[in-house]
Amino acid sequence: MSSEPRAIDAVKDIIYQCNRCAHCFDLSWLGQSSREKCPAYRWGKFESYTGRGRFFLARALVDGLTDYDAELAQRVFACTECRGCAEHCFKYLSTTDIYAAMKEDLARLNLLPPALAAGLSDEGGLGEYHNVYQGAQEERLAWLPDFSHVDREAEVLFFVGCTSAYARQNMALDTYNLLVQAGINFTVMSDEWCCGHPYLAGGMPDKAVTFMEHTLAAAEKLGVKQVVYNCPGCQRAFRDDYGKLTGRPAPVESLHVVELLADRLDRGELTMDRYRPKAAVTYHDPCVLGRWMGIYEAPRRLLKAIPGISLVEMPRNRRDGYCCGAGGMIRYDFGDMANLAGADRVAEATGTGAEILLSACPACVMQLQQSRQKAKARLKVMDITELVAQQMRPLRA
Ligand code: SF4
Ligand code: SF4
């Protein structure tokens, strides 16, 4: 190890607080299987994949009993960052702060798993393309019907995000149309870059901040005060991570589109009664929207306002929700783990008898659609924006 200060040493105090109780992964005392909460443990089977196991590794690092190597990197990066462990930690320890510190040290030592390293690289990866799909910048707004909202001055920015812009363009369009229908004066940036969230999953917070500052500078020029997202990862980057990493809160308010629409609904400014579909649906809480940011009820309020829709909850919902396998950029190097988590979640959704599985995140929806196809499940997978866009009717023209 170089003489550079290590990130892990800065979080020593949290590491020493772990009492090794195992609540972060073993809920058998509640009559639940011990692998029901942590997708990494469910896949990896060894305790070193769990919260407590990682705390053991972290403790050995700060006590000088071990050092970083490729095997340890495997344990740290095989994690969906779902925060199931933090949610159930007996001492409310922020487990993911420990994982982030270990990732930062591993990135400095060039010990990233190979596919993730390539995806984030400055040559042929995120650093070059400014998105994780290697899409051309000029294609970023290819989904737009017209450019009337692009780069215009407005207090509200729709931050599209890489997944909507390049891989789930119908979601970009649905969100755009929802904002138009809601009568919001908003702008879209032609020079939008990735929010920086993938760099955090890869232990590169400085690069994440550089990307966030690119957006904030462009937003300031347009007079933006509020940013709306359909991707919880993008929202978290600006709502929470920017302030945590820089010590300064981002100079904009950040809202997920479901929050914005639920607020309009509560104020009587929206109705959703266009098609009256009559369907049983179930809702998958995206880990970042739910456990990371505490947004559980806004999507449910929207769904309950659609006539004919009945919401059936999965056994694991809200703070107990189970990751679909899309988080932590694990698909790059741990595809089997992502597939297992996705299959588990689709099976759970199918078990409710619902006809439609909904979520509020483009990455979750993409992952759940792939898992549904593999399982050949008789279940439609949609984002909530898609369903709401079909239903919404503005009260004001
Ligand atoms: S964040 Fe999720 S996958 Fe990672 S150790 Fe915690 S429960 Fe397991
Ligand atoms: S629940 Fe918290 S205190 Fe208990 S072993 Fe896990 S990380 Fe440590």
Tab-separated table of C-alpha atoms and ligand atoms in Angstrom:
chain	number	residue	atom	x	y	z
A	1	MET	CA	0.000	0.000	0.000
A	2	SER	CA	1.260	3.484	-0.823
A	3	SER	CA	1.815	6.089	1.902
A	4	GLU	CA	-1.256	8.029	0.693
A	5	PRO	CA	-3.935	8.261	3.423
A	6	ARG	CA	-6.504	5.498	3.106
A	7	ALA	CA	-10.231	6.208	2.998
A	8	ILE	CA	-10.890	3.218	5.256
A	9	ASP	CA	-8.923	4.783	8.124
A	10	ALA	CA	-11.196	7.824	8.066
A	11	VAL	CA	-14.236	5.658	8.919
A	12	LYS	CA	-12.489	3.655	11.652
A	13	ASP	CA	-14.956	4.898	14.291
A	14	ILE	CA	-17.915	3.343	12.492
A	15	ILE	CA	-16.039	0.097	11.972
A	16	TYR	CA	-15.267	-0.282	15.695
A	17	GLN	CA	-18.955	0.200	16.568
A	18	CYS	CA	-20.031	-3.057	14.912
A	19	ASN	CA	-21.031	-5.476	17.673
A	20	ARG	CA	-21.049	-8.501	15.324
A	21	CYS	CA	-24.703	-9.276	16.034
A	22	ALA	CA	-25.489	-10.293	12.413
A	23	HIS	CA	-28.827	-8.497	12.209
A	24	CYS	CA	-27.629	-7.012	8.898
A	25	PHE	CA	-28.063	-10.361	7.165
A	26	ASP	CA	-29.440	-12.964	9.552
A	27	LEU	CA	-33.092	-12.466	10.362
A	28	SER	CA	-33.754	-16.067	11.341
A	29	TRP	CA	-34.792	-14.774	14.782
A	30	LEU	CA	-37.754	-13.244	12.937
A	31	GLY	CA	-38.487	-16.558	11.264
A	32	GLN	CA	-36.962	-15.395	7.977
A	33	SER	CA	-34.324	-17.199	5.935
A	34	SER	CA	-30.915	-15.650	6.537
A	35	ARG	CA	-30.382	-15.042	2.828
A	36	GLU	CA	-33.613	-13.087	2.294
A	37	LYS	CA	-32.181	-9.634	2.789
A	38	CYS	CA	-28.748	-9.595	1.166
A	39	PRO	CA	-28.483	-10.521	-2.539
A	40	ALA	CA	-24.690	-10.706	-2.255
A	41	TYR	CA	-24.894	-13.341	0.484
A	42	ARG	CA	-27.626	-15.221	-1.341
A	43	TRP	CA	-25.308	-15.472	-4.340
A	44	GLY	CA	-21.867	-15.662	-2.711
A	45	LYS	CA	-22.891	-17.904	0.228
A	46	PHE	CA	-19.907	-16.884	2.370
A	47	GLU	CA	-20.280	-14.488	5.276
A	48	SER	CA	-17.577	-12.259	3.809
A	49	TYR	CA	-20.241	-11.048	1.334
A	50	THR	CA	-22.508	-9.757	4.125
A	51	GLY	CA	-22.478	-6.559	6.130
A	52	ARG	CA	-20.899	-8.195	9.161
A	53	GLY	CA	-18.354	-9.986	6.994
A	54	ARG	CA	-17.314	-6.730	5.343
A	55	PHE	CA	-17.018	-5.087	8.764
A	56	PHE	CA	-14.674	-7.923	9.779
A	57	LEU	CA	-12.577	-7.269	6.666
A	58	ALA	CA	-12.605	-3.526	7.300
A	59	ARG	CA	-11.526	-4.068	10.900
A	60	ALA	CA	-8.670	-6.296	9.767
A	61	LEU	CA	-7.597	-3.549	7.341
A	62	VAL	CA	-7.563	-0.746	9.911
A	63	ASP	CA	-5.855	-2.982	12.473
A	64	GLY	CA	-3.128	-3.830	9.933
A	65	LEU	CA	-3.966	-7.550	9.894
A	66	THR	CA	-4.617	-7.716	6.168
A	67	ASP	CA	-4.238	-5.559	3.066
A	68	TYR	CA	-6.182	-4.927	-0.088
A	69	ASP	CA	-5.923	-7.511	-2.865
A	70	ALA	CA	-8.034	-8.882	-5.719
A	71	GLU	CA	-9.841	-11.370	-3.452
A	72	LEU	CA	-10.892	-8.637	-1.070
A	73	ALA	CA	-11.944	-6.490	-4.044
A	74	GLN	CA	-14.239	-9.305	-5.171
A	75	ARG	CA	-15.991	-9.279	-1.768
A	76	VAL	CA	-16.412	-5.503	-1.792
A	77	PHE	CA	-17.622	-5.022	-5.372
A	78	ALA	CA	-20.006	-7.993	-5.349
A	79	CYS	CA	-22.624	-5.837	-3.675
A	80	THR	CA	-25.720	-4.241	-5.141
A	81	GLU	CA	-25.488	-1.312	-2.699
A	82	CYS	CA	-29.101	-2.011	-1.808
A	83	ARG	CA	-28.637	-0.879	1.825
A	84	GLY	CA	-30.618	-3.850	3.100
A	85	CYS	CA	-27.811	-4.331	5.626
A	86	ALA	CA	-27.895	-0.690	6.773
A	87	GLU	CA	-31.678	-0.800	7.113
A	88	HIS	CA	-31.515	-3.798	9.438
A	89	CYS	CA	-28.307	-2.979	11.294
A	90	PHE	CA	-28.930	-3.280	15.022
A	91	LYS	CA	-26.865	-0.144	15.622
A	92	TYR	CA	-28.042	1.851	12.593
A	93	LEU	CA	-24.501	1.914	11.240
A	94	SER	CA	-24.121	3.308	7.745
A	95	THR	CA	-22.675	0.127	6.291
A	96	THR	CA	-22.427	1.603	2.793
A	97	ASP	CA	-20.006	4.294	4.032
A	98	ILE	CA	-17.583	1.463	4.867
A	99	TYR	CA	-18.044	-0.137	1.445
A	100	ALA	CA	-17.548	3.260	-0.260
A	101	ALA	CA	-14.286	3.796	1.620
A	102	MET	CA	-12.992	0.358	0.653
A	103	LYS	CA	-13.994	0.956	-2.970
A	104	GLU	CA	-12.138	4.267	-2.993
A	105	ASP	CA	-8.948	2.617	-1.728
A	106	LEU	CA	-9.318	-0.259	-4.200
A	107	ALA	CA	-9.825	2.146	-7.118
A	108	ARG	CA	-6.617	4.004	-6.176
A	109	LEU	CA	-4.803	0.659	-6.174
A	110	ASN	CA	-6.204	-0.268	-9.617
A	111	LEU	CA	-8.018	-3.233	-8.086
A	112	LEU	CA	-11.397	-2.639	-9.711
A	113	PRO	CA	-13.017	-5.725	-11.285
A	114	PRO	CA	-12.059	-5.697	-14.988
A	115	ALA	CA	-15.356	-4.931	-16.725
A	116	LEU	CA	-16.215	-2.151	-14.270
A	117	ALA	CA	-12.723	-0.662	-14.740
A	118	ALA	CA	-13.228	-0.647	-18.523
A	119	GLY	CA	-16.732	0.835	-18.231
A	120	LEU	CA	-15.495	3.741	-16.127
A	121	SER	CA	-12.231	4.318	-17.969
A	122	ASP	CA	-11.222	7.608	-19.590
A	123	GLU	CA	-10.554	5.788	-22.845
A	124	GLY	CA	-13.578	4.023	-24.303
A	125	GLY	CA	-15.597	4.320	-21.094
A	126	LEU	CA	-17.548	6.840	-19.048
A	127	GLY	CA	-14.691	9.363	-19.013
A	128	GLU	CA	-14.674	9.523	-22.804
A	129	TYR	CA	-18.367	9.208	-23.657
A	130	HIS	CA	-19.934	10.868	-20.586
A	131	ASN	CA	-22.460	8.028	-20.440
A	132	VAL	CA	-22.213	4.335	-19.550
A	133	TYR	CA	-23.670	3.129	-22.853
A	134	GLN	CA	-20.893	4.512	-25.076
A	135	GLY	CA	-23.543	6.514	-26.911
A	136	ALA	CA	-22.635	9.587	-28.956
A	137	GLN	CA	-23.392	12.879	-27.189
A	138	GLU	CA	-25.339	14.125	-30.229
A	139	GLU	CA	-27.632	11.069	-29.880
A	140	ARG	CA	-28.506	11.867	-26.283
A	141	LEU	CA	-31.747	13.645	-27.176
A	142	ALA	CA	-32.611	11.448	-30.164
A	143	TRP	CA	-35.884	10.463	-28.430
A	144	LEU	CA	-37.213	14.047	-28.375
A	145	PRO	CA	-40.136	14.845	-30.694
A	146	ASP	CA	-39.024	18.461	-31.069
A	147	PHE	CA	-36.371	20.744	-29.588
A	148	SER	CA	-38.686	23.429	-28.204
A	149	HIS	CA	-37.637	22.707	-24.595
A	150	VAL	CA	-33.926	22.277	-25.213
A	151	ASP	CA	-31.464	24.686	-23.570
A	152	ARG	CA	-34.087	27.285	-22.841
A	153	GLU	CA	-34.159	29.294	-19.634
A	154	ALA	CA	-36.506	27.763	-17.055
A	155	GLU	CA	-36.632	27.169	-13.309
A	156	VAL	CA	-37.240	23.424	-13.773
A	157	LEU	CA	-34.778	21.082	-15.476
A	158	PHE	CA	-35.698	17.571	-16.594
A	159	PHE	CA	-32.434	15.669	-16.081
A	160	VAL	CA	-32.932	12.723	-18.429
A	161	GLY	CA	-30.132	10.379	-17.257
A	162	CYS	CA	-28.107	7.932	-19.355
A	163	THR	CA	-30.436	4.926	-19.090
A	164	SER	CA	-33.505	6.847	-20.244
A	165	ALA	CA	-31.545	8.702	-22.927
A	166	TYR	CA	-29.860	5.676	-24.515
A	167	ALA	CA	-31.519	2.452	-23.363
A	168	ARG	CA	-35.087	3.206	-22.229
A	169	GLN	CA	-36.049	6.079	-24.482
A	170	ASN	CA	-39.779	5.485	-24.020
A	171	MET	CA	-39.270	6.423	-20.367
A	172	ALA	CA	-37.559	9.657	-21.346
A	173	LEU	CA	-40.496	10.498	-23.592
A	174	ASP	CA	-43.118	9.476	-21.016
A	175	THR	CA	-41.520	11.685	-18.379
A	176	TYR	CA	-41.203	14.547	-20.841
A	177	ASN	CA	-44.889	14.224	-21.778
A	178	LEU	CA	-45.925	14.040	-18.119
A	179	LEU	CA	-44.163	17.333	-17.447
A	180	VAL	CA	-45.792	18.915	-20.510
A	181	GLN	CA	-49.227	17.619	-19.457
A	182	ALA	CA	-48.687	18.925	-15.936
A	183	GLY	CA	-48.185	22.390	-17.419
A	184	ILE	CA	-44.617	22.758	-16.125
A	185	ASN	CA	-42.269	25.207	-17.794
A	186	PHE	CA	-39.089	23.131	-18.005
A	187	THR	CA	-35.861	22.797	-19.900
A	188	VAL	CA	-33.726	19.864	-21.126
A	189	MET	CA	-29.958	20.229	-21.585
A	190	SER	CA	-28.303	19.224	-24.859
A	191	ASP	CA	-24.929	18.905	-23.110
A	192	GLU	CA	-26.195	16.668	-20.301
A	193	TRP	CA	-23.560	14.266	-18.954
A	194	CYS	CA	-23.979	11.243	-16.725
A	195	CYS	CA	-24.891	12.296	-13.160
A	196	GLY	CA	-21.678	10.706	-11.850
A	197	HIS	CA	-23.443	7.983	-9.866
A	198	PRO	CA	-21.529	5.114	-11.616
A	199	TYR	CA	-18.236	6.633	-10.472
A	200	LEU	CA	-19.428	6.324	-6.870
A	201	ALA	CA	-20.137	2.625	-7.404
A	202	GLY	CA	-16.573	2.383	-8.735
A	203	GLY	CA	-14.895	4.202	-5.831
A	204	MET	CA	-14.110	7.405	-7.742
A	205	PRO	CA	-15.877	10.217	-5.850
A	206	ASP	CA	-13.658	13.002	-7.284
A	207	LYS	CA	-14.702	12.115	-10.826
A	208	ALA	CA	-18.345	11.930	-9.726
A	209	VAL	CA	-18.117	15.473	-8.348
A	210	THR	CA	-16.532	16.713	-11.604
A	211	PHE	CA	-19.498	15.318	-13.554
A	212	MET	CA	-22.050	16.755	-11.124
A	213	GLU	CA	-20.388	20.176	-11.338
A	214	HIS	CA	-20.646	20.068	-15.125
A	215	THR	CA	-24.432	19.739	-14.784
A	216	LEU	CA	-24.753	22.296	-12.002
A	217	ALA	CA	-22.777	24.908	-13.976
A	218	ALA	CA	-24.949	24.388	-17.076
A	219	ALA	CA	-28.114	24.457	-14.946
A	220	GLU	CA	-27.083	27.716	-13.311
A	221	LYS	CA	-26.700	29.370	-16.737
A	222	LEU	CA	-30.301	28.399	-17.562
A	223	GLY	CA	-31.620	29.751	-14.252
A	224	VAL	CA	-32.604	26.300	-12.948
A	225	LYS	CA	-33.823	26.048	-9.331
A	226	GLN	CA	-35.412	22.594	-9.353
A	227	VAL	CA	-34.344	19.373	-11.105
A	228	VAL	CA	-36.766	16.543	-11.897
A	229	TYR	CA	-35.569	12.964	-12.504
A	230	ASN	CA	-37.115	9.620	-13.376
A	231	CYS	CA	-33.938	7.840	-12.201
A	232	PRO	CA	-33.394	7.606	-8.432
A	233	GLY	CA	-29.620	7.184	-8.916
A	234	CYS	CA	-29.358	10.549	-10.683
A	235	GLN	CA	-31.562	12.163	-8.051
A	236	ARG	CA	-29.473	10.806	-5.197
A	237	ALA	CA	-26.274	12.084	-6.802
A	238	PHE	CA	-27.499	15.685	-6.650
A	239	ARG	CA	-29.834	15.499	-3.653
A	240	ASP	CA	-27.500	13.708	-1.234
A	241	ASP	CA	-24.092	12.740	-2.610
A	242	TYR	CA	-22.981	16.141	-3.878
A	243	GLY	CA	-23.400	17.735	-0.462
A	244	LYS	CA	-21.801	14.799	1.321
A	245	LEU	CA	-18.770	14.820	-0.973
A	246	THR	CA	-18.190	18.575	-1.210
A	247	GLY	CA	-19.536	19.860	2.113
A	248	ARG	CA	-21.840	22.203	0.156
A	249	PRO	CA	-25.449	21.359	-0.682
A	250	ALA	CA	-26.271	21.353	-4.397
A	251	PRO	CA	-27.798	24.751	-5.305
A	252	VAL	CA	-30.941	23.118	-6.744
A	253	GLU	CA	-33.886	21.211	-5.304
A	254	SER	CA	-34.093	17.606	-6.550
A	255	LEU	CA	-37.375	15.757	-7.020
A	256	HIS	CA	-38.276	12.404	-8.486
A	257	VAL	CA	-41.098	12.747	-11.003
A	258	VAL	CA	-43.326	10.564	-8.799
A	259	GLU	CA	-42.904	13.070	-5.963
A	260	LEU	CA	-43.778	15.967	-8.224
A	261	LEU	CA	-46.884	14.218	-9.622
A	262	ALA	CA	-48.065	12.962	-6.225
A	263	ASP	CA	-47.810	16.510	-4.940
A	264	ARG	CA	-49.912	17.802	-7.853
A	265	LEU	CA	-52.414	15.030	-7.218
A	266	ASP	CA	-52.682	15.939	-3.535
A	267	ARG	CA	-53.336	19.544	-4.489
A	268	GLY	CA	-56.124	18.482	-6.871
A	269	GLU	CA	-54.210	19.596	-9.950
A	270	LEU	CA	-54.167	16.218	-11.701
A	271	THR	CA	-56.626	13.462	-12.370
A	272	MET	CA	-55.846	10.073	-13.823
A	273	ASP	CA	-58.941	8.519	-15.285
A	274	ARG	CA	-58.359	8.174	-18.985
A	275	TYR	CA	-58.504	4.423	-19.628
A	276	ARG	CA	-59.782	2.772	-16.414
A	277	PRO	CA	-57.683	-0.338	-17.039
A	278	LYS	CA	-58.794	-2.730	-14.224
A	279	ALA	CA	-55.587	-4.511	-13.378
A	280	ALA	CA	-53.867	-5.881	-10.298
A	281	VAL	CA	-50.381	-4.427	-10.055
A	282	THR	CA	-47.463	-4.833	-7.694
A	283	TYR	CA	-44.754	-2.265	-7.023
A	284	HIS	CA	-41.016	-2.908	-6.685
A	285	ASP	CA	-39.333	-0.284	-4.475
A	286	PRO	CA	-36.067	0.758	-6.161
A	287	CYS	CA	-33.416	0.516	-3.417
A	288	VAL	CA	-32.136	4.023	-4.121
A	289	LEU	CA	-35.586	5.629	-4.129
A	290	GLY	CA	-36.668	3.710	-1.031
A	291	ARG	CA	-33.923	2.784	1.400
A	292	TRP	CA	-31.441	5.451	0.270
A	293	MET	CA	-33.894	8.362	-0.011
A	294	GLY	CA	-36.953	7.270	1.982
A	295	ILE	CA	-39.476	7.740	-0.861
A	296	TYR	CA	-41.998	4.929	-0.443
A	297	GLU	CA	-45.463	6.466	-0.478
A	298	ALA	CA	-45.495	8.901	-3.433
A	299	PRO	CA	-45.524	6.114	-6.068
A	300	ARG	CA	-48.188	4.232	-4.130
A	301	ARG	CA	-50.362	7.349	-3.859
A	302	LEU	CA	-50.179	7.737	-7.632
A	303	LEU	CA	-51.116	4.130	-8.256
A	304	LYS	CA	-54.019	4.204	-5.827
A	305	ALA	CA	-55.413	7.270	-7.636
A	306	ILE	CA	-55.860	5.361	-10.906
A	307	PRO	CA	-59.403	3.970	-11.101
A	308	GLY	CA	-59.447	0.235	-11.713
A	309	ILE	CA	-55.924	-0.359	-10.430
A	310	SER	CA	-55.530	-2.520	-7.351
A	311	LEU	CA	-52.144	-2.591	-5.674
A	312	VAL	CA	-51.028	-5.932	-4.237
A	313	GLU	CA	-47.851	-5.707	-2.177
A	314	MET	CA	-45.043	-8.231	-2.430
A	315	PRO	CA	-44.065	-9.842	0.899
A	316	ARG	CA	-40.834	-7.816	0.861
A	317	ASN	CA	-41.856	-4.188	0.372
A	318	ARG	CA	-40.839	-0.671	1.424
A	319	ARG	CA	-37.860	-0.808	3.841
A	320	ASP	CA	-37.853	-4.610	3.549
A	321	GLY	CA	-37.875	-4.534	-0.260
A	322	TYR	CA	-35.475	-6.850	-2.064
A	323	CYS	CA	-33.001	-5.596	-4.660
A	324	CYS	CA	-33.727	-6.581	-8.301
A	325	GLY	CA	-30.005	-6.894	-9.061
A	326	ALA	CA	-29.602	-3.649	-10.998
A	327	GLY	CA	-27.648	-1.795	-8.320
A	328	GLY	CA	-23.948	-1.300	-7.658
A	329	MET	CA	-23.046	-1.746	-11.353
A	330	ILE	CA	-22.777	-5.472	-10.583
A	331	ARG	CA	-23.929	-6.580	-14.016
A	332	TYR	CA	-20.491	-5.629	-15.338
A	333	ASP	CA	-18.605	-8.349	-13.427
A	334	PHE	CA	-21.184	-10.301	-11.446
A	335	GLY	CA	-23.863	-11.094	-14.022
A	336	ASP	CA	-24.847	-14.336	-12.261
A	337	MET	CA	-25.585	-12.445	-9.093
A	338	ALA	CA	-27.679	-9.876	-10.967
A	339	ASN	CA	-29.592	-12.688	-12.694
A	340	LEU	CA	-30.270	-14.495	-9.421
A	341	ALA	CA	-31.586	-11.359	-7.699
A	342	GLY	CA	-33.755	-10.513	-10.726
A	343	ALA	CA	-35.171	-14.051	-10.883
A	344	ASP	CA	-35.973	-13.949	-7.151
A	345	ARG	CA	-37.783	-10.648	-7.489
A	346	VAL	CA	-39.800	-11.703	-10.545
A	347	ALA	CA	-40.826	-14.922	-8.764
A	348	GLU	CA	-41.949	-12.886	-5.767
A	349	ALA	CA	-43.939	-10.509	-7.978
A	350	THR	CA	-45.532	-13.412	-9.861
A	351	GLY	CA	-46.559	-14.934	-6.525
A	352	THR	CA	-48.782	-11.940	-5.769
A	353	GLY	CA	-51.017	-12.764	-8.740
A	354	ALA	CA	-50.502	-9.258	-10.159
A	355	GLU	CA	-50.632	-8.768	-13.922
A	356	ILE	CA	-48.225	-5.834	-13.961
A	357	LEU	CA	-44.955	-5.343	-12.103
A	358	LEU	CA	-44.162	-1.645	-11.761
A	359	SER	CA	-41.156	0.261	-10.579
A	360	ALA	CA	-39.918	3.853	-10.608
A	361	CYS	CA	-36.408	3.515	-12.005
A	362	PRO	CA	-35.199	2.864	-15.569
A	363	ALA	CA	-32.426	0.530	-14.397
A	364	CYS	CA	-34.799	-1.575	-12.244
A	365	VAL	CA	-37.338	-1.790	-15.077
A	366	MET	CA	-34.676	-2.866	-17.571
A	367	GLN	CA	-33.361	-5.493	-15.158
A	368	LEU	CA	-36.835	-6.787	-14.277
A	369	GLN	CA	-37.852	-6.976	-17.939
A	370	GLN	CA	-34.780	-9.095	-18.717
A	371	SER	CA	-35.509	-11.306	-15.692
A	372	ARG	CA	-39.148	-11.679	-16.682
A	373	GLN	CA	-38.122	-12.773	-20.168
A	374	LYS	CA	-35.663	-15.347	-18.813
A	375	ALA	CA	-38.289	-16.726	-16.427
A	376	LYS	CA	-40.991	-16.601	-19.149
A	377	ALA	CA	-43.231	-15.132	-16.444
A	378	ARG	CA	-46.755	-14.050	-17.393
A	379	LEU	CA	-46.209	-10.583	-16.056
A	380	LYS	CA	-45.907	-7.233	-17.743
A	381	VAL	CA	-43.073	-5.016	-16.469
A	382	MET	CA	-43.505	-1.249	-16.725
A	383	ASP	CA	-42.263	1.930	-15.174
A	384	ILE	CA	-44.826	3.891	-13.208
A	385	THR	CA	-44.265	6.875	-15.524
A	386	GLU	CA	-45.495	4.759	-18.435
A	387	LEU	CA	-48.731	3.797	-16.664
A	388	VAL	CA	-49.362	7.300	-15.326
A	389	ALA	CA	-48.668	8.863	-18.741
A	390	GLN	CA	-51.485	6.726	-20.147
A	391	GLN	CA	-53.884	7.915	-17.458
A	392	MET	CA	-53.118	11.495	-16.777
A	393	ARG	CA	-55.389	14.303	-17.748
A	394	PRO	CA	-54.473	17.828	-16.715
A	395	LEU	CA	-57.242	19.848	-15.103
A	396	ARG	CA	-55.780	22.994	-16.601
A	397	ALA	CA	-55.269	23.256	-20.344
B	1	SF4	S1	-25.762	-3.356	0.443
B	1	SF4	FE1	-27.189	-5.060	-0.077
B	1	SF4	S2	-25.948	-6.512	-1.282
B	1	SF4	FE2	-24.518	-5.107	-0.252
B	1	SF4	S3	-23.961	-6.199	1.659
B	1	SF4	FE3	-25.684	-4.813	2.138
B	1	SF4	S4	-27.549	-6.095	1.918
B	1	SF4	FE4	-25.843	-7.167	0.875
B	2	SF4	S1	-26.132	-5.471	12.194
B	2	SF4	FE1	-24.695	-3.748	12.323
B	2	SF4	S2	-23.708	-4.029	14.313
B	2	SF4	FE2	-24.657	-6.007	13.784
B	2	SF4	S3	-23.054	-7.204	12.695
B	2	SF4	FE3	-24.229	-6.098	11.120
B	2	SF4	S4	-23.083	-4.188	10.821
B	2	SF4	FE4	-22.395	-5.051	12.773
